[in-house]
mmCIF file of C-alpha atoms in Angstrom:
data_model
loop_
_atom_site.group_PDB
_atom_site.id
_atom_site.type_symbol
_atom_site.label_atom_id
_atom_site.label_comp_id
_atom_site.label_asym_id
_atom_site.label_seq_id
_atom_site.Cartn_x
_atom_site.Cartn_y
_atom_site.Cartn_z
ATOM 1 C CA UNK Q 98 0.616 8.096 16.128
ATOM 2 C CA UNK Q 99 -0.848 5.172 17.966
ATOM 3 C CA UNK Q 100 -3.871 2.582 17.111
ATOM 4 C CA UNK Q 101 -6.168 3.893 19.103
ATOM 5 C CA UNK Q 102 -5.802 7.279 17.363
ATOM 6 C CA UNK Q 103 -5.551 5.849 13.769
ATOM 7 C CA UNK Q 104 -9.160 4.041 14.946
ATOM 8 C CA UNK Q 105 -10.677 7.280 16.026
ATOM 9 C CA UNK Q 106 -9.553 8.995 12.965
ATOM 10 C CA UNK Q 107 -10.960 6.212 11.080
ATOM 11 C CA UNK Q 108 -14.180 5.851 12.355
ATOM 12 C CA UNK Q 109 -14.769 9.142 12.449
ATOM 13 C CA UNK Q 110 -13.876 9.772 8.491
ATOM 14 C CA UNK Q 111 -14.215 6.182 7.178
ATOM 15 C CA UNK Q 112 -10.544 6.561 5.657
ATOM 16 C CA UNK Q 113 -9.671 3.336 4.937
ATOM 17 C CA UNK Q 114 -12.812 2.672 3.022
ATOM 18 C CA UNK Q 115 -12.420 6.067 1.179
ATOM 19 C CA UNK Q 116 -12.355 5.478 -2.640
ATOM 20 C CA UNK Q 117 -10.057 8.818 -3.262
ATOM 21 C CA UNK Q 118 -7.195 7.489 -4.342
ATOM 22 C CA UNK Q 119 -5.021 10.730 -3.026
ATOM 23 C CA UNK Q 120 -6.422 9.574 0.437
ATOM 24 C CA UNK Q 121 -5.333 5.818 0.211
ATOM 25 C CA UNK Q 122 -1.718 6.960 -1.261
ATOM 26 C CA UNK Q 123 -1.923 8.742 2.081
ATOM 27 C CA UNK Q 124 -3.521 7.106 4.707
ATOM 28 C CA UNK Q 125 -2.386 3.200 4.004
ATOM 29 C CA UNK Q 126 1.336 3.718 4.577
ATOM 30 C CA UNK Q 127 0.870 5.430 7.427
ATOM 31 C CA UNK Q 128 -1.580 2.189 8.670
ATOM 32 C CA UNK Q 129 0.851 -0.320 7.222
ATOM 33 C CA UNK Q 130 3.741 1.382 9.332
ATOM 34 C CA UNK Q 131 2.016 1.207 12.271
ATOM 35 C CA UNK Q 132 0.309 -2.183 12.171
ATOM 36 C CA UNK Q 133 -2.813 -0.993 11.584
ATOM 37 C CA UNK Q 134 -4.632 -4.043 10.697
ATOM 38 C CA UNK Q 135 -7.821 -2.440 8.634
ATOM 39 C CA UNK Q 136 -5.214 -1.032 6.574
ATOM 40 C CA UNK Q 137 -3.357 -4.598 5.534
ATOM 41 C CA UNK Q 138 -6.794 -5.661 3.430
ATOM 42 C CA UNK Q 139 -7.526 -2.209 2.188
ATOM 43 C CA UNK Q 140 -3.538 -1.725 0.677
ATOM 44 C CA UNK Q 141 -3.556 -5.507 -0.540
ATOM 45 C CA UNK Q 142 -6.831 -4.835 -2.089
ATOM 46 C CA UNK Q 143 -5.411 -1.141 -3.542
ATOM 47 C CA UNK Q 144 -2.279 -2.986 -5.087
ATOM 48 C CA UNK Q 145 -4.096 -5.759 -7.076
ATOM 49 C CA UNK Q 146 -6.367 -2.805 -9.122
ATOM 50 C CA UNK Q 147 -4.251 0.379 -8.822
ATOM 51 C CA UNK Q 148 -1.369 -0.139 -11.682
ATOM 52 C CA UNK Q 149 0.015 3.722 -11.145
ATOM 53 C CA UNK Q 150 3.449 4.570 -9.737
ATOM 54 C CA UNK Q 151 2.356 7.534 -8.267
ATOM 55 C CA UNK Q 152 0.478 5.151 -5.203
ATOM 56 C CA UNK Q 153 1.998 1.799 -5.666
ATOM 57 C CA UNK Q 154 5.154 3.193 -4.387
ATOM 58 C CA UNK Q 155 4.095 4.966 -1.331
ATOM 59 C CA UNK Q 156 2.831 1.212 -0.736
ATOM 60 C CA UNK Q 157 5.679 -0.507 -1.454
ATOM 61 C CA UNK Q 158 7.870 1.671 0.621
ATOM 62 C CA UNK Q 159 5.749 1.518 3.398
ATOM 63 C CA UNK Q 160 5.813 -2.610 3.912
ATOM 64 C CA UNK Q 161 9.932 -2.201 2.518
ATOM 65 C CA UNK Q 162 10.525 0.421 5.463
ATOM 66 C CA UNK Q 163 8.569 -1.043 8.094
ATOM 67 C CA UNK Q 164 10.104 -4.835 7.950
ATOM 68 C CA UNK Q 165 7.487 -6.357 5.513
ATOM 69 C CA UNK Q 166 9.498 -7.012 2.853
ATOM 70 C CA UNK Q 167 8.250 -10.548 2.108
ATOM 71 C CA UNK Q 168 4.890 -9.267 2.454
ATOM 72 C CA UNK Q 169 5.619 -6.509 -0.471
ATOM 73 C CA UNK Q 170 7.065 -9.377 -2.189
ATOM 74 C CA UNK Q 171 4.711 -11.743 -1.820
ATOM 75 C CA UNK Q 172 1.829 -8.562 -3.000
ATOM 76 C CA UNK Q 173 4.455 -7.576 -5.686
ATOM 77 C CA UNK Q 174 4.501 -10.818 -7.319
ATOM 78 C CA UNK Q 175 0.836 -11.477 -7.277
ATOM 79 C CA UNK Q 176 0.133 -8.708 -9.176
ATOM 80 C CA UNK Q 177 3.418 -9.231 -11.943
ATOM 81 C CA UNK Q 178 0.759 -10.062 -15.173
ATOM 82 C CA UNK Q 179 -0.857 -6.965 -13.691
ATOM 83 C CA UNK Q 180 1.800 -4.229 -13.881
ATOM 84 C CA UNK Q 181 2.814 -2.264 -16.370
ATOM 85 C CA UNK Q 182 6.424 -2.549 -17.113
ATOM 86 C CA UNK Q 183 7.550 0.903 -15.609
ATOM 87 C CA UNK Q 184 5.551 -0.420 -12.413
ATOM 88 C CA UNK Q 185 7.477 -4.137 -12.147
ATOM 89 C CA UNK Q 186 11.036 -2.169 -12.681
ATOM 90 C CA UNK Q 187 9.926 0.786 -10.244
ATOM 91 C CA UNK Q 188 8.204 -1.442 -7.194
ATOM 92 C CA UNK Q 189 11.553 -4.018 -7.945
ATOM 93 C CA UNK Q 190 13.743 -1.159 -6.901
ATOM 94 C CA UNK Q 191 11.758 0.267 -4.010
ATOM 95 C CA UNK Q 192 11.572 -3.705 -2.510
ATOM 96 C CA UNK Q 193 15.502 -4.293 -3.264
ATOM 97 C CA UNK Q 194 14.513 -7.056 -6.142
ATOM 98 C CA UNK Q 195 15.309 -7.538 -9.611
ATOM 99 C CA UNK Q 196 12.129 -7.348 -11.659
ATOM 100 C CA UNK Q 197 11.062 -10.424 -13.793
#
């Protein structure tokens, strides 16, 4: 998958922008693995009000597996008071960190 295709697919279906949270869990890894840059505001954005598991981690795992790690890290902890609990210990394994 290349920019130019994540672009069409985005301006033809506005995914980036799309409030469904199923299509964010989906659509933002796949941006953040590529270095799509619409996607680095949208997932940083998505992080900060989005406490679930179930699409932090697909997040998270995205920026880990892609070489962002300080970037996850630097997302993770700005959102620590945020979390739940479950969330700090689950996003502190998928980054390699010890939670707080």
């Amino acid at each position: 998958m290349t920019i130019k295709l994540l672009d069409l697919i985005d301006a033809d279906y506005n995914v980036t922008a799309d409030p469904d949270p199923e299509v964010k869990q989906r659509w933002l890894p796949i941006g953040l693995t590529k270095d799509y840059n619409p996607a680095f505001e949208a997932a940083h954005t998505w992080v900060s009000t989005m406490g679930r598991c179930k699409y932090l981690t697909s997040i998270y795992a995205a920026l880990q597996n892609s070489g962002k790690h300080d970037l996850g890290v630097q997302w993770y902890n700005e959102n620590i008071d945020f979390y739940h609990p479950v969330a700090l210990s689950t996003e502190a394994r998928v980054l390699g960190i010890s939670p707080p």
